[in-house]
Coordinates of C-alpha atoms in Angstrom, one line a residue:
M1147 CA 248.6 -56.8 272.8
S1148 CA 246.6 -52.8 272.1
T1149 CA 249.8 -52.0 270.0
A1150 CA 248.4 -55.2 267.4
G1151 CA 245.2 -54.3 267.9
N1152 CA 246.0 -50.2 267.1
D1153 CA 248.3 -51.2 263.9
T1154 CA 245.1 -53.7 263.2
D1155 CA 243.2 -50.3 263.6
D1156 CA 245.6 -47.8 261.1
D1157 CA 245.3 -51.3 258.3
Q1158 CA 241.4 -51.0 258.0
V1159 CA 241.4 -46.9 258.1
P1160 CA 242.1 -45.3 254.8
A1161 CA 245.1 -43.6 253.7
W1162 CA 243.5 -40.6 253.0
A1163 CA 242.0 -40.5 256.4
R1164 CA 245.4 -41.2 259.2
K1165 CA 249.5 -40.8 258.2
T1166 CA 251.7 -40.8 255.7
A1167 CA 254.3 -40.8 254.3
G1168 CA 253.3 -37.7 253.0
E1169 CA 253.3 -36.7 249.1
S1170 CA 256.1 -36.3 246.8
R1171 CA 255.9 -32.3 246.0
W1172 CA 257.7 -33.0 242.5
A1173 CA 254.4 -33.3 240.4
A1174 CA 253.3 -29.5 242.1
T1175 CA 256.7 -27.8 241.2
A1176 CA 256.3 -29.1 238.1
A1177 CA 252.9 -27.1 237.0
I1178 CA 254.2 -24.0 239.2
I1179 CA 257.2 -24.3 237.3
G1180 CA 255.0 -24.8 233.6
I1181 CA 252.8 -21.4 235.3
L1182 CA 255.6 -19.3 235.8
V1183 CA 257.1 -20.4 231.6
V1184 CA 253.3 -19.6 230.6
Q1185 CA 253.3 -16.5 232.4
F1186 CA 257.8 -15.1 231.0
F1187 CA 256.3 -15.7 227.1
L1188 CA 252.7 -14.2 227.9
P1189 CA 252.2 -11.3 225.4
R1190 CA 253.6 -7.5 227.1
E1191 CA 249.7 -6.5 227.8
F1192 CA 248.8 -9.5 230.0
E1193 CA 252.3 -9.7 232.0
A1194 CA 252.1 -8.3 236.1
G1195 CA 254.8 -5.9 235.8
P1196 CA 257.8 -6.3 233.8
R1197 CA 258.4 -9.9 232.4
W1198 CA 260.9 -10.8 234.8
L1199 CA 259.2 -10.0 238.5
V1200 CA 256.2 -12.6 239.2
P1201 CA 259.0 -15.5 237.4
S1202 CA 261.5 -14.4 239.6
I1203 CA 258.9 -13.5 243.0
G1204 CA 258.2 -17.2 242.3
L1205 CA 261.1 -19.0 241.2
A1206 CA 262.5 -17.4 244.5
L1207 CA 260.0 -18.6 246.6
L1208 CA 259.7 -22.4 245.2
V1209 CA 263.8 -23.3 245.0
I1210 CA 263.1 -22.3 249.4
L1211 CA 260.7 -24.2 249.8
A1212 CA 262.0 -26.7 248.4
I1213 CA 265.8 -26.4 249.6
A1214 CA 263.2 -26.9 252.5
N1215 CA 261.0 -29.8 251.8
P1216 CA 262.7 -31.6 249.1
I1217 CA 261.1 -34.9 249.0
R1218 CA 258.0 -35.8 250.7
L1219 CA 256.0 -32.8 252.1
D1220 CA 255.3 -33.3 255.2
R1221 CA 256.6 -30.3 257.4
E1222 CA 254.9 -28.7 258.8
E1223 CA 255.9 -25.4 259.9
I1224 CA 253.9 -21.9 260.4
W1225 CA 257.4 -19.9 257.8
L1226 CA 257.0 -23.1 255.7
R1227 CA 253.8 -22.6 255.8
R1228 CA 253.2 -19.0 254.4
L1229 CA 255.7 -19.2 252.2
S1230 CA 253.6 -21.4 250.5
L1231 CA 249.9 -19.1 251.0
L1232 CA 252.8 -15.8 249.4
L1233 CA 254.2 -18.3 246.5
M1234 CA 249.6 -19.4 245.7
A1235 CA 248.9 -15.8 245.7
V1236 CA 252.4 -14.6 243.7
L1237 CA 250.5 -17.0 241.2
G1238 CA 246.6 -16.5 241.7
F1239 CA 247.6 -12.5 241.6
A1240 CA 249.4 -13.0 237.7
L1241 CA 246.3 -15.2 237.0
V1242 CA 244.2 -12.1 237.4
W1243 CA 245.8 -9.6 235.9
S1244 CA 246.3 -11.3 232.9
V1245 CA 242.3 -13.0 232.7
Y1246 CA 241.2 -9.2 233.4
H1247 CA 243.5 -7.3 230.7
L1248 CA 242.6 -10.1 228.2
V1249 CA 238.8 -9.7 229.0
L1250 CA 239.1 -5.7 229.5
G1251 CA 241.4 -5.5 225.8
L1252 CA 239.0 -8.3 223.8
I1253 CA 236.2 -5.5 225.4
H1254 CA 237.7 -2.6 223.4
G1255 CA 239.5 -4.4 220.4
T1256 CA 243.1 -3.4 221.9
V1257 CA 244.1 -7.5 221.6
S1258 CA 246.0 -8.7 218.4
D1259 CA 243.4 -8.8 215.6
N1260 CA 245.3 -12.0 215.0
A1261 CA 242.8 -14.9 215.3
A1262 CA 245.5 -17.4 215.6
G1263 CA 247.2 -15.6 218.2
L1264 CA 244.1 -15.0 220.1
L1265 CA 243.7 -17.6 220.4
T1266 CA 247.1 -18.8 221.7
S1267 CA 247.1 -16.2 224.4
G1268 CA 243.6 -17.2 225.6
G1269 CA 245.0 -20.9 225.3
A1270 CA 247.7 -19.4 227.3
V1271 CA 246.2 -18.3 230.5
W1272 CA 243.1 -20.9 230.0
L1273 CA 245.9 -23.4 230.8
S1274 CA 246.7 -20.7 233.9
N1275 CA 243.7 -20.9 235.0
V1276 CA 243.4 -24.6 235.9
L1277 CA 247.2 -25.4 236.6
V1278 CA 247.1 -21.8 239.3
F1279 CA 243.1 -23.2 240.4
A1280 CA 244.4 -27.3 240.9
L1281 CA 247.7 -25.7 242.7
W1282 CA 244.9 -23.9 245.2
Y1283 CA 242.8 -26.8 245.7
W1284 CA 245.8 -29.4 246.6
D1285 CA 247.3 -26.7 248.9
F1286 CA 244.1 -25.4 251.0
D1287 CA 242.4 -29.2 251.3
R1288 CA 242.2 -30.1 254.9
G1289 CA 244.9 -27.7 255.6
G1290 CA 247.8 -28.5 252.9
P1291 CA 249.3 -31.7 252.4
A1292 CA 252.3 -31.2 254.5
A1293 CA 248.4 -31.5 257.2
R1294 CA 246.9 -34.6 255.4
A1295 CA 249.9 -35.9 255.8
H1296 CA 249.6 -36.0 259.3
A1297 CA 245.8 -36.7 259.0
R1298 CA 244.8 -33.4 261.1
K1299 CA 241.1 -32.8 260.1
P1300 CA 239.5 -35.6 259.2
Y1301 CA 236.4 -34.1 256.8
P1302 CA 237.4 -33.6 253.7
D1303 CA 236.7 -30.4 251.6
F1304 CA 236.5 -32.4 249.0
L1305 CA 234.9 -35.7 248.2
W1306 CA 236.3 -38.0 246.3
V1307 CA 235.2 -41.0 244.0
Q1308 CA 237.7 -42.9 246.4
M1309 CA 236.6 -42.5 249.4
Q1310 CA 232.5 -43.1 248.6
N1311 CA 233.8 -46.5 246.7
P1312 CA 236.3 -48.2 249.2
D1313 CA 235.4 -51.0 248.9
L1314 CA 236.7 -51.0 245.2
T1315 CA 239.6 -48.4 246.3
D1316 CA 243.4 -49.3 247.5
P1317 CA 243.3 -48.9 250.7
E1318 CA 246.7 -46.5 250.0
W1319 CA 245.0 -44.0 248.3
E1320 CA 244.8 -40.8 249.3
P1321 CA 244.8 -37.2 246.9
Q1322 CA 247.7 -36.2 245.3
F1323 CA 248.2 -33.5 243.0
P1324 CA 247.1 -35.0 239.9
D1325 CA 243.9 -35.8 241.4
Y1326 CA 243.7 -32.4 242.0
L1327 CA 245.2 -31.1 238.2
Y1328 CA 241.9 -33.3 236.9
L1329 CA 239.2 -31.5 239.0
S1330 CA 240.7 -28.6 238.4
F1331 CA 240.4 -29.0 234.7
T1332 CA 236.9 -31.4 234.7
N1333 CA 235.6 -28.1 236.7
A1334 CA 237.2 -25.7 233.6
T1335 CA 235.7 -27.3 231.2
A1336 CA 232.7 -28.6 232.5
F1337 CA 232.1 -25.3 234.4
S1338 CA 230.4 -26.9 237.3
P1339 CA 231.4 -29.9 239.1
T1340 CA 232.1 -33.3 238.1
D1341 CA 233.0 -36.8 239.8
V1342 CA 234.3 -34.7 242.4
M1343 CA 232.0 -33.3 244.9
P1344 CA 233.3 -29.6 247.0
M1345 CA 232.1 -30.2 250.3
S1346 CA 233.4 -26.8 251.8
R1347 CA 232.1 -23.1 251.3
W1348 CA 235.6 -22.3 250.2
A1349 CA 235.7 -25.3 247.5
K1350 CA 232.1 -24.3 246.6
T1351 CA 233.3 -20.9 246.5
L1352 CA 236.7 -20.9 244.6
M1353 CA 235.4 -23.8 242.0
M1354 CA 232.5 -21.4 241.7
V1355 CA 235.4 -18.7 241.2
Q1356 CA 237.0 -21.2 238.5
S1357 CA 234.6 -21.5 236.6
A1358 CA 233.3 -18.7 236.1
V1359 CA 236.9 -17.2 235.4
S1360 CA 237.0 -20.2 232.2
L1361 CA 233.5 -19.2 231.2
I1362 CA 233.9 -15.6 230.3
T1363 CA 237.8 -16.0 229.1
V1364 CA 236.5 -19.1 226.0
S1365 CA 233.6 -18.0 225.0
L1366 CA 235.6 -14.1 225.0
V1367 CA 238.5 -14.8 223.3
I1368 CA 236.2 -18.2 220.5
A1369 CA 233.6 -15.3 219.4
R1370 CA 236.8 -12.4 218.6
A1371 CA 239.0 -15.7 217.0
V1372 CA 235.7 -16.0 215.3
N1373 CA 234.6 -12.3 214.9
V1374 CA 238.5 -11.6 214.0
L1375 CA 238.3 -15.1 210.7
K1376 CA 235.0 -13.2 209.3

């Protein structure tokens, strides 16, 4: 009787708040590969070290993580978590390096005087900004995908529309990487939260930093491109 009662209680709890099978890793993996490809083809002045360095390190870490946890992100081990955070740090460092040198080049007028090339480079850096922050939101929210699968933390770092409207939401809904990608894209374009609200201080800080990076990158690149076209 007690077991049946517990099953009924679990059915009434939304998926994001209870233990689940774990998220598929492939959407996040595709985003990581996308960032590494962008890094490989960035102009030389925006690359952190030799052209192969960041893509090689990132790909090596990604392969290890994929082998250790190939299908569902539900395996909780300290070394896996540390490797995941190291990968996030590598991608973040590459982004910061690219943004810094892009802004520096725009301020000092050392970047390309070709408007199309400038917009392409700026667009690539902006795309990296969207993908990297999407991965950070995804990897830090409630302790990461594995911790979310085991429902380790009851309080969310982001308040999603589905959480506010449970009667209009599939009870099996839980945030996955495409949701965090949407959050990152809207924050990078609107320079503020839209329908996803940051709840914790780290989430607010990270969204503020992303908005600042996006605003600076877009405004400087467009201003320089307009000046070149004149």
